[in-house]
Structures are given as structure tokens and as C-alpha cells.
Short mmCIF file of C-alpha atoms and ligand atoms in Angstrom, two decimals:
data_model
loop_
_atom_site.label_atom_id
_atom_site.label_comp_id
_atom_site.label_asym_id
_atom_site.label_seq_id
_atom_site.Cartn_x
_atom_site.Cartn_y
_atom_site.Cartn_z
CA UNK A 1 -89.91 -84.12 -45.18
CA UNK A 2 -91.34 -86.19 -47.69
CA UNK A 3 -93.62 -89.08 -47.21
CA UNK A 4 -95.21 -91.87 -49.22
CA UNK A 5 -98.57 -90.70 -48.00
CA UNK A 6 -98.23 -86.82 -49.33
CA UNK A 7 -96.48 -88.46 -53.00
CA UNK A 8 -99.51 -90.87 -53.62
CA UNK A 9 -102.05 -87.99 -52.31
CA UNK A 10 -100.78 -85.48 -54.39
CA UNK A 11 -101.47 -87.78 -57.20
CA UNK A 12 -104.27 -88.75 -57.08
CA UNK A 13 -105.39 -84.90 -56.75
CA UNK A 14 -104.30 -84.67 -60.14
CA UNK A 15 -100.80 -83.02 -59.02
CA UNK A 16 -97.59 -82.98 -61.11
CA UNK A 17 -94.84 -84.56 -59.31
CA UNK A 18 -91.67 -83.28 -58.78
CA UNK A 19 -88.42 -85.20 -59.63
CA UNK A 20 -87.68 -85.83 -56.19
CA UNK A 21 -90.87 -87.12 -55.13
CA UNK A 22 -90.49 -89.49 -58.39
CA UNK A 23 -87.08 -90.59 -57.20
CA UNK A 24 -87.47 -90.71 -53.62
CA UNK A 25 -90.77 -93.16 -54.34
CA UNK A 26 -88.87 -95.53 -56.96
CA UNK A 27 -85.30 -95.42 -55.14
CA UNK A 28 -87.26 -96.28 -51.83
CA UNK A 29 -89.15 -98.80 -53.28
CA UNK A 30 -86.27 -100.35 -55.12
CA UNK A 31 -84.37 -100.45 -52.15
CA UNK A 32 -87.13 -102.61 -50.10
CA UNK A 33 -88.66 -99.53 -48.25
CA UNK A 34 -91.65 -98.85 -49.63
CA UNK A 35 -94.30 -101.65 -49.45
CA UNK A 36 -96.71 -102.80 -52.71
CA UNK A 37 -99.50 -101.71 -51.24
CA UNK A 38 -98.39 -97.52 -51.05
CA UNK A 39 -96.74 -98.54 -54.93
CA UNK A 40 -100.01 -99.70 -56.43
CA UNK A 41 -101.53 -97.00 -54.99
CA UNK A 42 -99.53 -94.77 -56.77
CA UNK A 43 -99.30 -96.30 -59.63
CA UNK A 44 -103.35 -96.06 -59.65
CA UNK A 45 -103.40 -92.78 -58.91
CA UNK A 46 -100.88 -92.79 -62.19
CA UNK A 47 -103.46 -94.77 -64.28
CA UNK A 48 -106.10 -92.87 -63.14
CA UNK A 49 -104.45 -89.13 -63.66
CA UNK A 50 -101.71 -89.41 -65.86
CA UNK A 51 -98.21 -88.02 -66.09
CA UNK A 52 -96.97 -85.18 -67.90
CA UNK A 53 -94.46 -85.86 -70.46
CA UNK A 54 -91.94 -84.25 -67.88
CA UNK A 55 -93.19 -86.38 -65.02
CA UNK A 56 -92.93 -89.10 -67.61
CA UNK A 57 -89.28 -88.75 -68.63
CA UNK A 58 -88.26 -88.37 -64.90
CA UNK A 59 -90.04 -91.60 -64.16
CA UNK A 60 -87.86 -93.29 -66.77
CA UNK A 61 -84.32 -92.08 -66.12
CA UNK A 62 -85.01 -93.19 -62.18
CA UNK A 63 -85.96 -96.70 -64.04
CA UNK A 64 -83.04 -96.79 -66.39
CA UNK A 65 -80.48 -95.78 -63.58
CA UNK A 66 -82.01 -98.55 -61.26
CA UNK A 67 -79.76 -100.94 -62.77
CA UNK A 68 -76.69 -101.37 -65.05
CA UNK A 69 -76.23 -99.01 -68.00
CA UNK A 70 -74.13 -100.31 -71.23
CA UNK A 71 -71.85 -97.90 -72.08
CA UNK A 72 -71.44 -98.13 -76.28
CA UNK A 73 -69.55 -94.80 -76.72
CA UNK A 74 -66.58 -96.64 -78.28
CA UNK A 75 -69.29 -96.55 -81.27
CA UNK A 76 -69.72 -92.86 -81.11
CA UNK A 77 -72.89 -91.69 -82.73
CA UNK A 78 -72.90 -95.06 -85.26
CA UNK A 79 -74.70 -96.87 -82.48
CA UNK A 80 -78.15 -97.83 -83.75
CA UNK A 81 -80.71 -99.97 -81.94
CA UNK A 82 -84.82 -101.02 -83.15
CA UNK A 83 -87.43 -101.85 -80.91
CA UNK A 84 -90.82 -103.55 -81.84
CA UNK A 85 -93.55 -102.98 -79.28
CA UNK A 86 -94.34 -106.31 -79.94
CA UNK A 87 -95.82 -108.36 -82.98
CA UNK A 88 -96.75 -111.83 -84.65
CA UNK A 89 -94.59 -113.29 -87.23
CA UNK A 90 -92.26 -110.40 -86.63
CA UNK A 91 -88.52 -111.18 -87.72
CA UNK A 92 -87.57 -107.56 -89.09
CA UNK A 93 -84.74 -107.23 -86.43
CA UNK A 94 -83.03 -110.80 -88.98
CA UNK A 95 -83.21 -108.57 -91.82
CA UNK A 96 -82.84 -104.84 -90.57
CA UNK A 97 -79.88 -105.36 -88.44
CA UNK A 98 -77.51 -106.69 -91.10
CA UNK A 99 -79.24 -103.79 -93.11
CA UNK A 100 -78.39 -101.39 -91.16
CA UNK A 101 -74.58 -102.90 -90.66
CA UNK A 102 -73.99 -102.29 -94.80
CA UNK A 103 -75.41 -98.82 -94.65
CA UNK A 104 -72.75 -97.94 -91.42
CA UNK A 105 -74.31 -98.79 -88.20
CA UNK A 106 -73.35 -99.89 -85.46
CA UNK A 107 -76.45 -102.59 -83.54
CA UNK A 108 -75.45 -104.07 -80.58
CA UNK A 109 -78.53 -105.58 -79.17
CA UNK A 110 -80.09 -107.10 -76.49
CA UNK A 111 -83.45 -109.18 -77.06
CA UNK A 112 -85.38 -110.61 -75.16
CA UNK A 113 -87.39 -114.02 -75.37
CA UNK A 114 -90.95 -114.69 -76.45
CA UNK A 115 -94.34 -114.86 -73.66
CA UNK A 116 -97.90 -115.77 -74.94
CA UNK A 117 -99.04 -114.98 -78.80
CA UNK A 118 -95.47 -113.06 -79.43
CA UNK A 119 -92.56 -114.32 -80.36
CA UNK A 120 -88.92 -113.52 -79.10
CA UNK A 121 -86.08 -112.79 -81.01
CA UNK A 122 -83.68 -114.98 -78.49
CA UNK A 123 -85.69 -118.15 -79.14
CA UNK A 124 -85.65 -117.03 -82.92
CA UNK A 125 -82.24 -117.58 -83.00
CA UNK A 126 -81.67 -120.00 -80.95
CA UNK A 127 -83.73 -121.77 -84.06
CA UNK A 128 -80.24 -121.91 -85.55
CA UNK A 129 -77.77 -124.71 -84.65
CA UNK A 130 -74.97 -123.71 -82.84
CA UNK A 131 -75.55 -119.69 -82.79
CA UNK A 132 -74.90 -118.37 -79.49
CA UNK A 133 -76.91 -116.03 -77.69
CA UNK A 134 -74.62 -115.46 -74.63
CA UNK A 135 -71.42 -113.75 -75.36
CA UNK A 136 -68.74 -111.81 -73.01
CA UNK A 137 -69.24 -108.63 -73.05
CA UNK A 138 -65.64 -108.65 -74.75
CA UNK A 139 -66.89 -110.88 -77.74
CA UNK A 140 -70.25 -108.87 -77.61
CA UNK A 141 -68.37 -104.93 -78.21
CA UNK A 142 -65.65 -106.86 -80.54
CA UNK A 143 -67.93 -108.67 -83.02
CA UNK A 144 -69.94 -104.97 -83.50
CA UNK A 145 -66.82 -103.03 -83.83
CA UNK A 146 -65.38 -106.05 -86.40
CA UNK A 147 -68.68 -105.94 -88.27
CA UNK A 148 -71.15 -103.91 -87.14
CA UNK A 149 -73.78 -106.47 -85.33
CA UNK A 150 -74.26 -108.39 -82.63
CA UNK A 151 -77.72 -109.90 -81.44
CA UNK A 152 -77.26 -111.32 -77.55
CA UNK A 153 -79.89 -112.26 -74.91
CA UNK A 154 -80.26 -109.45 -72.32
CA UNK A 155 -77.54 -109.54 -69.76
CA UNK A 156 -76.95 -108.25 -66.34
CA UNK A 157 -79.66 -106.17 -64.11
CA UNK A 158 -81.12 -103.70 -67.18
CA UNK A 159 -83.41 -101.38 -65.44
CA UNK A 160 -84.49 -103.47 -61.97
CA UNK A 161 -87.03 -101.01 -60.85
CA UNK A 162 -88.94 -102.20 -64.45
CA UNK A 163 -89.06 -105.59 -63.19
CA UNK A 164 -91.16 -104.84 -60.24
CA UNK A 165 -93.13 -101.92 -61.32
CA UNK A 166 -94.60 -104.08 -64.21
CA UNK A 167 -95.12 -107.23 -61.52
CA UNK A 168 -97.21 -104.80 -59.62
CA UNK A 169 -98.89 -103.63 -62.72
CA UNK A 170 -99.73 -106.82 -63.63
CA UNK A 171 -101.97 -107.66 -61.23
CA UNK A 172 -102.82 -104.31 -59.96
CA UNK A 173 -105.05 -103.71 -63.52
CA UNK A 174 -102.29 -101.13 -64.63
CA UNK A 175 -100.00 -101.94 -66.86
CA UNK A 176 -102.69 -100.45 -69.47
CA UNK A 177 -101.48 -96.90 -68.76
CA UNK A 178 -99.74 -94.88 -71.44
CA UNK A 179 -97.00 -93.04 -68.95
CA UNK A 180 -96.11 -96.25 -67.00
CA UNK A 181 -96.03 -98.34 -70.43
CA UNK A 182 -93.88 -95.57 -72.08
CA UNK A 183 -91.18 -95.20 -69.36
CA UNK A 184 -91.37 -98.78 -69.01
CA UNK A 185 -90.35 -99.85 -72.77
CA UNK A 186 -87.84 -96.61 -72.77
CA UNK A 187 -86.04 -97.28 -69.62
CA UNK A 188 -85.04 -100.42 -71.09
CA UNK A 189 -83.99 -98.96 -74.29
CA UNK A 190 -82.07 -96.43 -72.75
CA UNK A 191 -80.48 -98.38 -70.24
CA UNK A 192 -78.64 -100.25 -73.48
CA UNK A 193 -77.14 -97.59 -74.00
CA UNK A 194 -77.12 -96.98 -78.35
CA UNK A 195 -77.03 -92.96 -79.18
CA UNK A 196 -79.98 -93.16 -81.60
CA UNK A 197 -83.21 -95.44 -81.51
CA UNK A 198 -85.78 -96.47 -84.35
CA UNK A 199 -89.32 -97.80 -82.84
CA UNK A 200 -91.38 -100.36 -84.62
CA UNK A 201 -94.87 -99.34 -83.11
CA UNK A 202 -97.35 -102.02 -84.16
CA UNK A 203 -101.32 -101.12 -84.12
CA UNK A 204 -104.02 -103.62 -84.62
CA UNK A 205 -105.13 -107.06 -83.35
CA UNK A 206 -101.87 -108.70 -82.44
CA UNK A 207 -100.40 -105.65 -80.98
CA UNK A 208 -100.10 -104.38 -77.82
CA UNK A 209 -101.88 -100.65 -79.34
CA UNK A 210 -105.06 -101.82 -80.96
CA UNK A 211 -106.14 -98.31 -82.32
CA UNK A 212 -103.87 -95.92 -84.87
CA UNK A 213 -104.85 -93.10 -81.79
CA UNK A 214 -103.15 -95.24 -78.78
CA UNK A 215 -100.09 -96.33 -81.21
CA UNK A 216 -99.70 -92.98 -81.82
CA UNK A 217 -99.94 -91.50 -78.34
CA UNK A 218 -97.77 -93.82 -77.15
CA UNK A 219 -94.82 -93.24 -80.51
CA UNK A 220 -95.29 -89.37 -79.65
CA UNK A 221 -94.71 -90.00 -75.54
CA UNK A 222 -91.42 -92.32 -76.24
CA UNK A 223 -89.99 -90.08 -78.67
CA UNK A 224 -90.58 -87.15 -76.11
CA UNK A 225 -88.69 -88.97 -74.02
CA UNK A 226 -85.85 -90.11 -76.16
CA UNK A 227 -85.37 -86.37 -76.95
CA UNK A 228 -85.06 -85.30 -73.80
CA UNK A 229 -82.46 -88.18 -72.83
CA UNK A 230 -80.42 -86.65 -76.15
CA UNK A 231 -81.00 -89.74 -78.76
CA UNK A 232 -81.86 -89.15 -82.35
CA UNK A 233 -85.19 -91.33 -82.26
CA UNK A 234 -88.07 -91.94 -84.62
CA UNK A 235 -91.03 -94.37 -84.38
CA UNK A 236 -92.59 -96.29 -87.45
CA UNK A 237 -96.16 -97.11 -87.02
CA UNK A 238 -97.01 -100.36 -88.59
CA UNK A 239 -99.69 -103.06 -89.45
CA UNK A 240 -100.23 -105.38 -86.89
CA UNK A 241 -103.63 -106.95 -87.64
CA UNK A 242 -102.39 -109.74 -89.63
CA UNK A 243 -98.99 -111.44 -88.51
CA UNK A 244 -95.92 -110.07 -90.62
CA UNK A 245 -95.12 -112.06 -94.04
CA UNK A 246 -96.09 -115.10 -94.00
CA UNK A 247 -94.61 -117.47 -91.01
CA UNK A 248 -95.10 -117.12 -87.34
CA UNK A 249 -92.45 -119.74 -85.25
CA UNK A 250 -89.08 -119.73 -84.52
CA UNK A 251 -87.71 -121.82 -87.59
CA UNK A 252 -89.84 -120.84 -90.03
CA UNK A 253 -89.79 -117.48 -89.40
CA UNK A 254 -86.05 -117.91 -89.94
CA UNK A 255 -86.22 -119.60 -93.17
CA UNK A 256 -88.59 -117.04 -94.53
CA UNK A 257 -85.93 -114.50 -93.60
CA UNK A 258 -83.06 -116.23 -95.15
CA UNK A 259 -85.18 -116.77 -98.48
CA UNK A 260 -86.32 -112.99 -98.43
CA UNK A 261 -82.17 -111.72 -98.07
CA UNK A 262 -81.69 -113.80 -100.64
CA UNK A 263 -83.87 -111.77 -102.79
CA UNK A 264 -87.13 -113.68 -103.29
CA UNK A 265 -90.05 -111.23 -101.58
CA UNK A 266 -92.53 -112.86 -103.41
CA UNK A 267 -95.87 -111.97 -101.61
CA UNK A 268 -93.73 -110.78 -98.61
CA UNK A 269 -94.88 -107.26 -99.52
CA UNK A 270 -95.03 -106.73 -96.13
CA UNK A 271 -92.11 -107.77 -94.63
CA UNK A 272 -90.08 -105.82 -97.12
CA UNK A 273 -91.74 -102.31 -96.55
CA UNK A 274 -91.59 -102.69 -92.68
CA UNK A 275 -88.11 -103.66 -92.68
CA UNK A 276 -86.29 -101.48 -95.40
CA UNK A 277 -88.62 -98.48 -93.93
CA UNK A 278 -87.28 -99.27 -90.30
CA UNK A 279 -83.78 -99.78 -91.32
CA UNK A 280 -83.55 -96.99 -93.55
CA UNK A 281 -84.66 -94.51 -90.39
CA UNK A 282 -81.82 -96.06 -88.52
CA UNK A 283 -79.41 -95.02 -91.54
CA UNK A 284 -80.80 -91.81 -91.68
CA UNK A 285 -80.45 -90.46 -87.79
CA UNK A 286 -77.07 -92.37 -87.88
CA UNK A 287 -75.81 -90.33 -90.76
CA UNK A 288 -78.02 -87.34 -90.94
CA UNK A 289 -79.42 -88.26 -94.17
CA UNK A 290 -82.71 -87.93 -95.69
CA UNK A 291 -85.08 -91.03 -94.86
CA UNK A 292 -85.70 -91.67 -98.61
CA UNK A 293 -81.77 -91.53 -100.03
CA UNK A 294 -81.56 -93.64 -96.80
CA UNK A 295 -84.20 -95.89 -97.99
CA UNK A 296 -82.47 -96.11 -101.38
CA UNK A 297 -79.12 -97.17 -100.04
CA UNK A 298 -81.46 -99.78 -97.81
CA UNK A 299 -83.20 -101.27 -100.91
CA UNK A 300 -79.47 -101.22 -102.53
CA UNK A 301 -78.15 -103.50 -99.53
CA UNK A 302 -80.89 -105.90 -99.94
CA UNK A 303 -81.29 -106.24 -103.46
CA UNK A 304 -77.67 -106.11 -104.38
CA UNK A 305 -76.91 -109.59 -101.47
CA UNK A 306 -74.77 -107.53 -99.22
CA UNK A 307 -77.55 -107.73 -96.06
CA UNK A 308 -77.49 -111.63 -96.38
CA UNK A 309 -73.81 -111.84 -97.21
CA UNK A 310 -73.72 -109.72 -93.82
CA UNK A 311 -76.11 -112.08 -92.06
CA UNK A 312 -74.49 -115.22 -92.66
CA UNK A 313 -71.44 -113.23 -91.61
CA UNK A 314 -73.53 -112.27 -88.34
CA UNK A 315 -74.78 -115.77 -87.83
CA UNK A 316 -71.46 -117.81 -88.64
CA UNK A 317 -70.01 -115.27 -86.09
CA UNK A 318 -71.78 -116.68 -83.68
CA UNK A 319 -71.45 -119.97 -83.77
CA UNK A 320 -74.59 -120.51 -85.55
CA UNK A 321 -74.39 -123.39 -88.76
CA UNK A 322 -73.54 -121.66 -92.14
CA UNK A 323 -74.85 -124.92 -93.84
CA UNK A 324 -77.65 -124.81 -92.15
CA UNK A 325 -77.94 -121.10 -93.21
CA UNK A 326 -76.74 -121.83 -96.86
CA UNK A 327 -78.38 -125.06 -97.50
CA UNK A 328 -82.50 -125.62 -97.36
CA UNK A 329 -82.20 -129.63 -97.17
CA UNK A 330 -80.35 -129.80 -93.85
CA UNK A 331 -83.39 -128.14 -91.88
CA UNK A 332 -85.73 -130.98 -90.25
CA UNK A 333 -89.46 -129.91 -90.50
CA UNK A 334 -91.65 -130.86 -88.26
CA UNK A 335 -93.29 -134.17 -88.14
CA UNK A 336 -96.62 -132.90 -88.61
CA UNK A 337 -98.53 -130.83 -91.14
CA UNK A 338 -101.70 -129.71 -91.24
CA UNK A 339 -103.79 -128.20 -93.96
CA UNK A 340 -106.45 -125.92 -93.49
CA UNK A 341 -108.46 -125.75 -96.16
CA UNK A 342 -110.97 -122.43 -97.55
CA UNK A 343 -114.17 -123.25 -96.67
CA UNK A 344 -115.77 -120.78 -99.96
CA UNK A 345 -114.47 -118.84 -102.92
CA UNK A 346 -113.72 -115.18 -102.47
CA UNK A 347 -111.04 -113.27 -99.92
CA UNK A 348 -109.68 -113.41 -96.90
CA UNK A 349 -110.93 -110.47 -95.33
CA UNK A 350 -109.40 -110.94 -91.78
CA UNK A 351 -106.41 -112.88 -89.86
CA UNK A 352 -106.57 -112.06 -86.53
CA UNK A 353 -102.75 -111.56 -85.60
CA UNK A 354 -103.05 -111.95 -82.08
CA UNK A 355 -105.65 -115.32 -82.12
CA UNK A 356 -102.85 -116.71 -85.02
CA UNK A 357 -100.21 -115.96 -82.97
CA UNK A 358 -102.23 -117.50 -79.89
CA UNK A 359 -102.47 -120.77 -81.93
CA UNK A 360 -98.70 -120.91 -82.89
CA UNK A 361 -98.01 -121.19 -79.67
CA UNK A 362 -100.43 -124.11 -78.85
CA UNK A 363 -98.72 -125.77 -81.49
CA UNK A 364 -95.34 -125.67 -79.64
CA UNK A 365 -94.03 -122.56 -81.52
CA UNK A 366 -94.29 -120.26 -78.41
CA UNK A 367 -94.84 -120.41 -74.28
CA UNK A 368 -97.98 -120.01 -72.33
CA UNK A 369 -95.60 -120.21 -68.99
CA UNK A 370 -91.90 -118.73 -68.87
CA UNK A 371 -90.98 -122.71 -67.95
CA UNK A 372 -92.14 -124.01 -71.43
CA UNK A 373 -89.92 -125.47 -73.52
CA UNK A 374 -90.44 -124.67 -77.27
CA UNK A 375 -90.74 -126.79 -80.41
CA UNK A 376 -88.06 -124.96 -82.67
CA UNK A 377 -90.03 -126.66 -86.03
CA UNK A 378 -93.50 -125.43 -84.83
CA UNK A 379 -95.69 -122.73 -86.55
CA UNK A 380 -97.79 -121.94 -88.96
CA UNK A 381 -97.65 -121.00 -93.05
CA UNK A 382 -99.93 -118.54 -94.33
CA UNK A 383 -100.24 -119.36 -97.94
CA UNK A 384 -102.98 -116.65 -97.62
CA UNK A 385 -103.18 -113.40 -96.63
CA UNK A 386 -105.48 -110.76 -96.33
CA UNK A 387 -106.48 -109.60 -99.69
CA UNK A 388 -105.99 -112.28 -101.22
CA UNK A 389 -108.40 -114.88 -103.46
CA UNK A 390 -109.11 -118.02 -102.51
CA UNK A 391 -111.27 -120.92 -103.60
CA UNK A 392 -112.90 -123.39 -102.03
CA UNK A 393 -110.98 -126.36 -101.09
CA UNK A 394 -107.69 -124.43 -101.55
CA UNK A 395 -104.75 -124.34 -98.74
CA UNK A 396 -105.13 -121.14 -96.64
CA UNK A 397 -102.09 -122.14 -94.17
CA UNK A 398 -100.87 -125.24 -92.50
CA UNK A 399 -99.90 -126.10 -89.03
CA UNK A 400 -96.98 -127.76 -87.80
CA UNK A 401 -95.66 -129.38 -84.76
CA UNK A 402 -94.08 -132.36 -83.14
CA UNK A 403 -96.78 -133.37 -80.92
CA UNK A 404 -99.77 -134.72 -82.53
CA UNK A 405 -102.03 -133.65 -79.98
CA UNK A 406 -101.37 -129.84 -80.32
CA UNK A 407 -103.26 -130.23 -84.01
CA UNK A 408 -106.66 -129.95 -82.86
CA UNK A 409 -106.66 -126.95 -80.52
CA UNK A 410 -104.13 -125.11 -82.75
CA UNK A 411 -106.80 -125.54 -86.13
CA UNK A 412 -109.85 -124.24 -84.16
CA UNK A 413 -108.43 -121.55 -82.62
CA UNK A 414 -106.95 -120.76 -86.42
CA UNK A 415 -110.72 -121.31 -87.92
CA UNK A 416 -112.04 -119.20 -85.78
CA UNK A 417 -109.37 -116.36 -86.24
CA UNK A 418 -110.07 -115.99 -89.83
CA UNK A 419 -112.60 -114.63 -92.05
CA UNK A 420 -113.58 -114.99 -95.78
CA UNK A 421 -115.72 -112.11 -97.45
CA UNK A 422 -117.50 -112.20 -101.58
CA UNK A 423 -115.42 -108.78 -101.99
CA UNK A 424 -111.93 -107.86 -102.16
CA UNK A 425 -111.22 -106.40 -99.00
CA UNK A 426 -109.11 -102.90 -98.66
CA UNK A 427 -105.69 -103.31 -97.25
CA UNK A 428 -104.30 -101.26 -94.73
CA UNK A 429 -100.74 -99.53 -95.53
CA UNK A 430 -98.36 -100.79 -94.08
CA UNK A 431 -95.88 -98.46 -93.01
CA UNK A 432 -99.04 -95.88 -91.42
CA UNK A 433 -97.30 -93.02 -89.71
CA UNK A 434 -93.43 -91.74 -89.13
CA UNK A 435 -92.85 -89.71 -85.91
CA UNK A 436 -89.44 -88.15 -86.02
CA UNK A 437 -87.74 -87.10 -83.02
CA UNK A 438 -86.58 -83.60 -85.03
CA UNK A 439 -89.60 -83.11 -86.17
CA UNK A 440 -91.88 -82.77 -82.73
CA UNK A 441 -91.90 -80.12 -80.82
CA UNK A 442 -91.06 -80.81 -77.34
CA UNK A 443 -93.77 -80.34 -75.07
N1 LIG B 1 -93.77 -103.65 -72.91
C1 LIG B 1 -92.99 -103.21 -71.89
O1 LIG B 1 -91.79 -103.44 -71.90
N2 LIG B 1 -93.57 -102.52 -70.89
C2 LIG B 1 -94.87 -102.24 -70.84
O2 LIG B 1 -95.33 -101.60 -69.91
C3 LIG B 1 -95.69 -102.70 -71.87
C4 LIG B 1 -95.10 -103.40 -72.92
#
């Protein structure tokens, strides 16, 4: 008979698991009849050994059946979801979705709201009068069969066992643990059900992978497992070490997106490589085409108006303001701006993403606590970025906010979170690495 005792010993002996030790520890756990103290065990004995990518995969499909499953096979194989492991200034799903709706997909998604220096994609939207983030699941599969996307808050129990796996993590010191942080992110995914999957996996200073390495351990170990759970799947690795284009809050980040589908990417460099790259991988396991005629058609959709003619068509479908959308002069900015000012000539050599996106959110932009309520107008401008010249005196970014007090915080914590340097600093790429689920061997 199994026991708790012999699963937990066995791993931390270095053992490989067997599916039903892996179930019979989650299920009974789930269920109320396993304590925390035998779980964090375990999952220390995890940290502390590993998981092969087997052991790995099993983990997740207990997690992903845990809860509800959405069922999208009304879209056949069209059904095409993104997920960022998590960035500052990041608004690519604004911009890819209605992307990847011209070039054919189907993207009904589920997102989530923002916690500490990152932003969510909920309170994003919720930037936008009117636009509703709740739907029935009716109005939800209708609106993405009508035209092609739909962006809603998570709904009903998605993977449960998650939820208190990454409690105990939490405070248990292992949540840093590539198996456990894998199965976690994929047993989400999965559970939403979408037949193929493109991952934004950020690396540097406001991501959750500081190090090219650990980004792409963890790509490779998520695209194992979407493979073995039968998705087409790729991951992008991307720059995180500066926040993405040049605004990081909810309605500025919005603005800049609505100004970029319009077709001005002026410095926004960035922001156009990481999305067209991201949707164009959707495109291409959706249709079987080649990433760079996918790519093409991408750059097509945006240049041509059809993605923003698609996301006003998104937006107004939801309830959200097309004047609002359409018209710049409607949008109330924030009471207060604040300039920062270069303190020498030459570059900016660094923006830390993480400390920026840290001091967004003491400017109202973001929550510290899941209770806080958020200041839709917050956030900051970068009118530099890394790279870039800059003389003294000159504006590097402002801050802005509805509560006065936030200023001072918000400016040191920016001050201290950038750097100047006499020489032109080298770039990073930003798109650095593709992992594509047909191109790995499984392991
Ligand atoms: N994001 C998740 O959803 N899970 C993790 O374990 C880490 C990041």
C-alpha cells in the first residue's frame, strides 16, 4: 500500500516517482488528506532532487485535471493561446491577439490580474471604459467563433491543486524550482484548453528567469510537456531587462498600444519584434506554415490596419468605449507629472525592469496587496531607453499618479534603477532564442 512516508522518502533518495505515487500524493492532498507539513516535505525533496521531464509532465496533468478543463474543440486546431512568464510594460497579448485573429486564429483567453512589479492583462483592460472582462461562457465561445478573440478574466476552478501547491511554495522557500514552476505555469495553460500554445519566456531583471540558461531550461521543460499533452507549442525567449516599449501602467500601456496598431512604432523597436515574432509562431503551428511567411503575413496585418481595425472590433465587442479607443482627447491623464531629469550627457546604459516596474506600482499603477485598488492613469513614460543619448538636463521619463504623495518614493526608487554610462552601450536582441515543440527531441 502506498504511504505519504515511502512517496516523500523515495524522493528525497533521489528516486523517480511513479504516476501513481504523483497522483495518489496530489489527489490526497487536494482532497484534504494529506497535511502541509508531509506536502512541503515533498515538495523539498522536489527542490532539492528534481523531477524528470516524465515525473514532470505527470505532475502537471494531476494539476490540470484538479479542476475544470475548457473544452475549445468547436475551434478545432485554430485555437491559439500566448503566455508571458511575466514582464514590465508588457502589453503584447493587445497587439498579438487581434494579430493572430487576421492571420486565422482562434484566442480565447483567460488572464489573469497584476501582483507586485508586473502588470496584469485584466486590470489592463479594465483601463478601458466600459469593456467587460466577465462574459458567459456563451458570449465568451460566440464572440471567438464571430471574430476570432476574446480576452476574459479567469473563470471557474482552473487547476485547484495549483492554488495550494504554490501557497505552500511560497513560504516553504520553493517556488524557485524549475519542475514545480514548469508544471505549475503549464497546468494552467493546459487546463484552458487551446490545441496549440506560443510562450513569451522573458530573461533578465524584471523577469521571473534572470539568466538566458534558467529561461531556457525552463522554455525546453514546458515545451516537453506541451508535447507530450499533444499541443503544437513553441517558446520565444525575450528581453526582459528593460520594461517593453516605452510605458509601464494600465492606461498608458493601452494608449501606447492603440498608437503602435495604428502604425506609429516609432522607437517601439521593441514592442514590434516581440509581438509580430510571438504572433507570427501562433500563425505558424495554427496553419503549419513556416515562422517567417508567418511573420510576413503578421507584419502585413499590422502595417496594412487590419490588427487595429480587429482590436477596436475586439474592444467595442466588449463593451469597452470605441471613442475612447478612436479619439486621444477623451482619455483623462493623471493629475500629476513628474519629470526626471538626466543627471550627465552620454547613454543610458541600464533600466532595471523589475525596480521600474516596482516604482509603477508605488505610483498607483500596480498592487503591493491583492486588496489594492489601482490608479488606472498611473505609470511611468520612458522617453529613454537603453541605448539611447541623453544630455544633461534632458527628460529621461516622467511619473504619473493621482496621489501626490506617491511622487517621492516612486522617483527614488526610479533614480536608483537607472544608470548613465560615457559609451554607447550594446543592446541585447530582442527576440534571443526560439524553442519549437517539432523541433526537440523528446526526452
Ligand atoms: N508563475 C506560475 O504560474 N507558477 C510558478 O510557479 C511561477 C510563476
Amino acid at each position: 500500500m502506498l504511504t505519504v512516508y515511502d512517496v516523500i522518502a523515495k524522493k528525497r533518495d533521489g528516486g523517480i516517482l511513479a504516476e501513481e505515487e504523483i497522483r495518489f500524493l496530489i489527489d490526497g492532498y487536494c482532497a484534504g488528506q494529506i497535511p502541509d507539513y508531509q506536502i512541503s516535505a515533498w515538495l523539498m525533496a522536489v527542490y532539492l532532487r528534481g523531477m524528470t521531464a516524465e515525473e514532470t509532465s505527470i505532475l502537471t496533468d494531476v494539476m490540470l485535471r484538479s479542476g475544470d478543463i475548457v473544452d475549445l474543440s468547436q475551434f478545432r486546431h485554430l485555437s491559439a493561446d500566448k503566455h508571458s512568464t511575466g514582464g514590465v510594460g508588457d502589453k503584447t497579448t493587445f497587439i498579438v491577439a487581434p494579430l493572430a485573429a487576421v492571420l486565422g486564429c482562434k484566442t480565447a483567453k483567460m488572464s489573469g490580474r497584476g501582483l507586485g512589479h508586473t502588470g496584469g492583462t485584466i486590470d489592463k483592460l479594465e483601463a478601458i471604459p466600459g469593456y467587460r472582462v466577465s462574459l458567459s461562457e456563451k458570449e465568451f465561445r460566440a464572440q471567438v467563433e464571430a471574430i476570432g478573440v476574446s480576452v476574459i478574466g479567469a473563470t471557474g476552478d482552473i487547476a485547484p491543486a495549483d492554488k495550494l501547491l504554490y501557497a505552500l511554495r511560497d513560504v516553504t522557500a520553493t517556488v524557485d524550482s524549475l519542475p514545480l514552476i514548469a508544471s505549475s505555469i503549464m497546468s494552467k495553460k493546459l487546463a484552458a484548453g487551446t490545441s496549440s500554445i506560443v510562450l513569451d519566456v522573458t530573461v533578465g531583471s524584471g523577469a521571473f528567469m534572470k539568466t538566458q540558461e534558467d529561461a531556457e531550461a525552463l522554455a525546453h521543460a514546458m515545451v516537453d510537456i506541451g508535447m507530450r499533452a499533444g499541443k503544437r507549442i513553441t517558446a520565444v525567449l525575450t528581453d526582459m531587462d528593460q520594461p517593453l516599449g516605452r510605458t509601464i501602467g494600465n492606461a498608458l500601456e493601452l494608449e501606447e498600444v492603440i498608437a503602435f496598431l495604428q502604425g506609429d512604432d516609432a522607437g517601439l523597436d521593441d514592442l514590434r519584434e516581440v509581438s509580430l515574432t510571438l504572433a507570427a509562431h501562433m500563425a505558424a503551428n495554427v496553419h503549419g506554415i513556416s515562422p517567417d511567411e508567418a511573420y510576413r503575413r503578421a507584419y502585413d496585418a499590422w502595417k496594412s490596419g487590419a490588427a487595429y481595425e480587429k482590436f477596436v472590433e475586439w474592444i467595442t465587442a466588449q463593451g469597452g468605449d470605441r471613442t475612447w479607443l478612436c479619439d486621444p482627447t477623451v482619455r483623462k491623464s493623471a493629475p500629476y507629472a513628474y519629470e526626471v531629469k538626466a543627471p550627465c550627457d552620454g547613454y543610458l546604459a541600464f533600466a532595471d525592469a523589475e525596480q521600474i516596474g516596482l516604482a509603477a506600482m508605488q505610483l498607483g499603477a500596480g498592487r503591493k496587496t491583492k486588496d489594492d485598488i489601482i490608479d488606472m492613469a498611473a505609470g511611468i513614460r520612458m522617453y529613454r531607453k537603453v541605448g539611447e543619448a541623453v544630455r544633461v538636463g534632458e527628460t529621461v521619463a516622467v511619473l504619473y499618479t493621482s496621489d501626490e504623495s506617491r511622487l517621492a518614493d516612486a522617483e527614488a526608487r526610479f533614480v536608483s534603477a537607472v544608470r548613465y554610462s560615457d559609451e554607447k552601450p550594446q543592446r541585447r536582441a530582442h527576440i534571443l532564442g526560439v524553442i519549437r515543440g517539432d523541433e526537440i527531441e523528446e526526452t
